[in-house]
Short mmCIF file of C-alpha atoms in Angstrom, two decimals:
data_model
loop_
_atom_site.label_atom_id
_atom_site.label_comp_id
_atom_site.label_asym_id
_atom_site.label_seq_id
_atom_site.Cartn_x
_atom_site.Cartn_y
_atom_site.Cartn_z
CA MET A 1 16.18 21.90 -79.48
CA VAL A 2 16.55 21.74 -83.02
CA SER A 3 12.99 21.65 -85.09
CA VAL A 4 12.11 18.18 -86.77
CA VAL A 5 11.58 20.48 -90.09
CA ALA A 6 15.31 22.10 -89.55
CA ARG A 7 16.76 18.22 -88.87
CA ALA A 8 14.70 16.81 -91.90
CA ARG A 9 16.20 19.55 -94.12
CA ASN A 10 19.95 18.29 -93.09
CA LEU A 11 19.29 14.33 -93.21
CA LYS A 12 21.29 13.37 -95.86
CA THR A 13 20.47 9.52 -95.66
CA VAL A 14 16.87 10.66 -96.99
CA GLN A 15 17.40 13.09 -99.26
CA SER A 16 15.94 11.23 -101.99
CA LEU A 17 12.58 10.90 -100.54
CA PRO A 18 9.86 14.00 -100.58
CA PHE A 19 10.23 16.63 -97.97
CA GLY A 20 7.13 15.93 -96.36
CA LEU A 21 7.92 12.51 -95.56
CA HIS A 22 11.36 13.40 -94.27
CA ILE A 23 9.48 15.47 -91.59
CA ALA A 24 7.26 12.39 -91.04
CA LEU A 25 9.62 9.84 -90.47
CA LEU A 26 10.83 12.08 -88.16
CA LEU A 27 7.98 13.12 -85.88
CA ALA A 28 7.13 8.88 -86.03
CA ILE A 29 9.99 7.88 -84.45
CA ARG A 30 10.09 11.22 -81.60
CA LEU A 31 6.54 11.19 -80.74
CA GLY A 32 3.97 8.62 -79.97
CA PRO A 33 3.88 5.50 -77.75
CA GLY A 34 7.01 4.55 -76.42
CA ALA A 35 8.48 8.27 -77.03
CA ALA A 36 9.72 8.58 -73.30
CA ILE A 37 12.92 9.84 -71.47
CA LEU A 38 13.43 7.16 -68.84
CA PRO A 39 15.16 7.81 -65.41
CA LYS A 40 18.73 7.73 -64.94
CA ASP A 41 18.94 4.45 -62.83
CA VAL A 42 17.33 2.57 -66.32
CA LYS A 43 20.56 0.96 -67.64
CA ARG A 44 19.70 -1.56 -69.72
CA ILE A 45 16.40 -3.08 -71.35
CA HIS A 46 16.33 -6.78 -72.93
CA LEU A 47 13.45 -8.54 -74.32
CA ASN A 48 13.09 -12.29 -75.03
CA PHE A 49 10.62 -13.38 -77.41
CA ALA A 50 10.04 -15.64 -80.00
CA TYR A 51 10.29 -14.88 -84.17
CA LYS A 52 6.78 -15.99 -84.67
CA LEU A 53 3.76 -14.30 -83.56
CA ASN A 54 1.48 -17.30 -82.23
CA GLU A 55 1.85 -18.99 -79.01
CA GLY A 56 1.35 -15.39 -77.57
CA HIS A 57 4.52 -13.55 -78.65
CA TYR A 58 2.21 -11.22 -81.12
CA GLY A 59 2.18 -8.18 -78.20
CA SER A 60 6.23 -8.60 -77.35
CA ARG A 61 7.16 -8.43 -80.94
CA LYS A 62 4.99 -5.24 -81.70
CA PHE A 63 6.42 -3.33 -78.64
CA TRP A 64 10.03 -4.18 -80.26
CA ARG A 65 8.98 -3.06 -83.66
CA ASN A 66 6.92 -0.01 -82.67
CA HIS A 67 7.76 1.08 -79.34
CA LEU A 68 11.44 0.00 -78.53
CA PRO A 69 12.42 2.47 -81.36
CA ARG A 70 11.16 5.51 -80.04
CA LEU A 71 12.62 4.52 -76.79
CA LYS A 72 15.99 3.75 -77.78
CA TYR A 73 15.79 7.63 -80.19
CA HIS A 74 15.26 9.34 -76.65
CA ASN A 75 17.60 7.18 -74.49
CA PRO A 76 20.77 6.26 -76.61
CA ALA A 77 22.89 5.57 -73.58
CA VAL A 78 20.53 2.82 -72.12
CA SER A 79 21.46 -0.36 -73.58
CA MET A 80 18.89 -2.49 -75.36
CA THR A 81 18.87 -5.67 -76.35
CA VAL A 82 16.75 -8.25 -78.08
CA GLU A 83 17.17 -12.30 -78.18
CA ARG A 84 14.64 -13.84 -80.45
CA THR A 85 14.24 -17.72 -80.26
CA THR A 86 12.88 -20.24 -82.33
CA ASP A 87 10.45 -21.84 -78.87
CA GLN A 88 7.19 -20.61 -79.68
CA GLN A 89 6.20 -22.46 -76.27
CA GLY A 90 8.85 -20.20 -74.64
CA PRO A 91 8.25 -17.29 -72.30
CA ALA A 92 8.17 -13.68 -74.03
CA THR A 93 9.75 -11.54 -71.07
CA MET A 94 11.48 -8.07 -70.63
CA THR A 95 14.03 -7.49 -67.83
CA ILE A 96 14.98 -4.11 -67.02
CA PHE A 97 18.28 -3.65 -65.12
CA PHE A 98 18.18 -0.51 -62.46
CA ALA A 99 21.93 0.96 -61.87
CA PRO A 100 22.85 1.73 -57.86
CA PRO A 101 22.60 5.87 -57.48
CA SER A 102 26.45 5.97 -57.40
CA ALA A 103 26.63 4.67 -60.99
CA SER A 104 23.52 6.01 -62.29
CA GLU A 105 24.08 8.68 -65.01
CA SER A 106 21.98 10.56 -67.66
CA ALA A 107 20.11 7.92 -69.79
CA THR A 108 20.89 10.46 -73.03
CA ALA A 109 24.50 11.76 -71.81
CA SER A 110 26.29 9.28 -74.60
CA PRO A 111 25.43 6.38 -76.83
CA ALA A 112 25.26 2.53 -75.38
CA PRO A 113 28.34 0.47 -75.79
CA SER A 114 26.20 -2.10 -78.03
CA SER A 115 22.21 -2.86 -78.98
CA SER A 116 21.17 -5.63 -80.36
CA THR A 117 18.23 -7.07 -82.47
CA THR A 118 19.73 -10.47 -82.95
CA SER A 119 19.60 -13.68 -81.17
CA SER A 120 22.15 -13.23 -78.47
CA THR A 121 22.80 -13.28 -74.85
CA VAL A 122 22.43 -9.91 -72.79
CA ALA A 123 24.80 -7.22 -73.92
CA SER A 124 27.30 -6.49 -71.22
CA ASP A 125 28.10 -2.48 -70.64
CA HIS A 126 29.98 -3.21 -67.56
CA THR A 127 27.32 -1.02 -65.74
CA PRO A 128 27.11 -2.57 -62.23
CA PHE A 129 23.23 -2.81 -61.35
CA ASP A 130 21.51 -3.18 -57.92
CA ARG A 131 18.09 -4.67 -59.27
CA THR A 132 16.01 -5.93 -62.12
CA GLU A 133 12.45 -6.16 -62.94
CA THR A 134 10.84 -8.29 -65.29
CA ILE A 135 7.70 -8.06 -67.27
CA ASP A 136 5.93 -10.91 -68.48
CA MET A 137 4.90 -10.04 -72.12
CA LYS A 138 3.15 -13.10 -73.14
CA ASN A 139 -0.39 -13.00 -74.17
CA LYS A 140 -0.58 -9.35 -73.76
CA PRO A 141 -1.05 -6.33 -76.12
CA ASP A 142 1.73 -4.00 -76.74
CA THR A 143 -0.27 -1.30 -74.83
CA GLU A 144 -0.16 -3.18 -71.42
CA ILE A 145 3.30 -4.26 -72.08
CA LEU A 146 4.11 -0.34 -72.37
CA ALA A 147 2.08 0.43 -69.28
CA ASN A 148 3.77 -1.67 -67.24
CA PHE A 149 7.08 -0.53 -68.52
CA MET A 150 6.20 3.05 -68.24
CA ARG A 151 4.94 2.32 -64.60
CA ILE A 152 8.11 0.06 -63.39
CA THR A 153 10.44 2.65 -64.52
CA ASN A 154 8.68 5.93 -63.83
CA ALA A 155 9.56 6.68 -67.25
CA VAL A 156 8.48 10.73 -68.73
CA GLN A 157 6.38 10.76 -71.80
CA VAL A 158 7.48 13.22 -74.64
CA LYS A 159 5.14 15.59 -75.61
CA ALA A 160 5.04 17.41 -78.65
CA THR A 161 6.23 20.76 -78.41
CA PRO A 162 4.10 23.99 -79.98
CA GLU A 163 6.17 23.39 -83.03
CA GLU A 164 5.93 19.74 -83.49
CA GLU A 165 2.17 20.23 -82.93
CA ALA A 166 2.18 22.66 -86.07
CA GLU A 167 4.19 20.34 -88.20
CA LEU A 168 2.08 17.58 -87.33
CA GLU A 169 -1.30 19.72 -88.50
CA ILE A 170 0.87 20.86 -91.85
CA LEU A 171 1.07 17.05 -92.59
CA LYS A 172 -2.39 16.29 -91.77
CA ASP A 173 -3.55 18.77 -94.35
CA GLN A 174 -1.00 17.80 -96.70
CA ARG A 175 -2.45 14.44 -96.60
CA LYS A 176 -5.78 15.45 -96.79
CA ARG A 177 -4.85 17.52 -99.82
CA SER A 178 -2.97 14.25 -101.59
CA GLU A 179 -6.06 12.20 -100.65
CA GLN A 180 -8.40 15.02 -102.32
CA ASP A 181 -6.10 14.98 -105.61
CA ARG A 182 -6.10 10.98 -105.94
CA GLU A 183 -9.66 11.21 -105.77
CA MET A 184 -9.68 14.00 -108.59
CA MET A 185 -7.18 12.35 -110.81
CA LEU A 186 -9.64 9.04 -110.56
CA GLN A 187 -12.73 10.87 -111.42
CA LEU A 188 -10.73 12.31 -114.26
CA ASN A 189 -9.21 9.05 -115.36
CA ARG A 190 -12.52 7.32 -115.09
CA LYS A 191 -14.20 10.16 -117.02
CA ILE A 192 -11.39 10.07 -120.38
CA LYS A 193 -11.95 6.10 -120.13
CA ARG A 194 -15.92 6.75 -120.64
CA GLU A 195 -14.91 9.02 -123.22
CA LYS A 196 -13.04 7.04 -125.03
CA ALA A 197 -15.16 3.64 -124.98
CA LEU A 198 -17.85 5.97 -126.40
CA LEU A 199 -15.78 7.38 -129.24
CA ALA A 200 -14.55 3.50 -129.89
CA GLN A 201 -18.25 2.84 -129.87
CA ALA A 202 -19.09 5.66 -132.38
CA ARG A 203 -16.04 4.74 -134.47
CA GLY A 204 -17.67 1.13 -134.82
CA SER A 205 -20.77 2.04 -135.66
CA VAL A 206 -19.58 4.19 -138.34
CA GLU A 207 -17.51 1.63 -140.15
CA ALA A 208 -20.61 -0.64 -139.22
CA GLN A 209 -22.75 1.74 -141.49
CA LYS A 210 -19.82 1.95 -144.41
CA VAL A 211 -19.77 -1.90 -144.58
CA ALA A 212 -23.52 -1.57 -144.97
#
């Protein structure tokens, strides 16, 4: 497996970003809640929820924003579609489509024909399925939605490799040093401001004595 550091060095689309941020972005999508490998029989995931957060749609939106990108990263062959509606009183559901054993292929074999994050009907990839499971996401936190999803699909959580653990530690140390550097700069700026204020006060006193 190509390391996150190696991929970050070769990622041309984000070359303008600091190198440490390259690594952080890749690690953020590769690891964390939702980073999981789906079984071969999971062929499609479809989310349906409202645009706004109120009326119980907060958890579904958070799942879509935070967890679905990691699932897609690790399972590019699985069609993942999202239909968002203006009906805040309407349902918030996730439908999981399972293919029969004969039609099942590896979830990471090839990209899905289509994936959507706009209001639309479920994308058709012409893959037959023999059953579906529906998760009611309304009024549920994203963590509960994810737990139900992992249980129903038997997905396997992706764990950090020793190399990635080391990279995470490096990023942690870098953040700590950056915070220390920012604090030092704040203190230095405060000191400079105090010295300028004292200097301006001293000059004002001298000018006042000259006038007197």
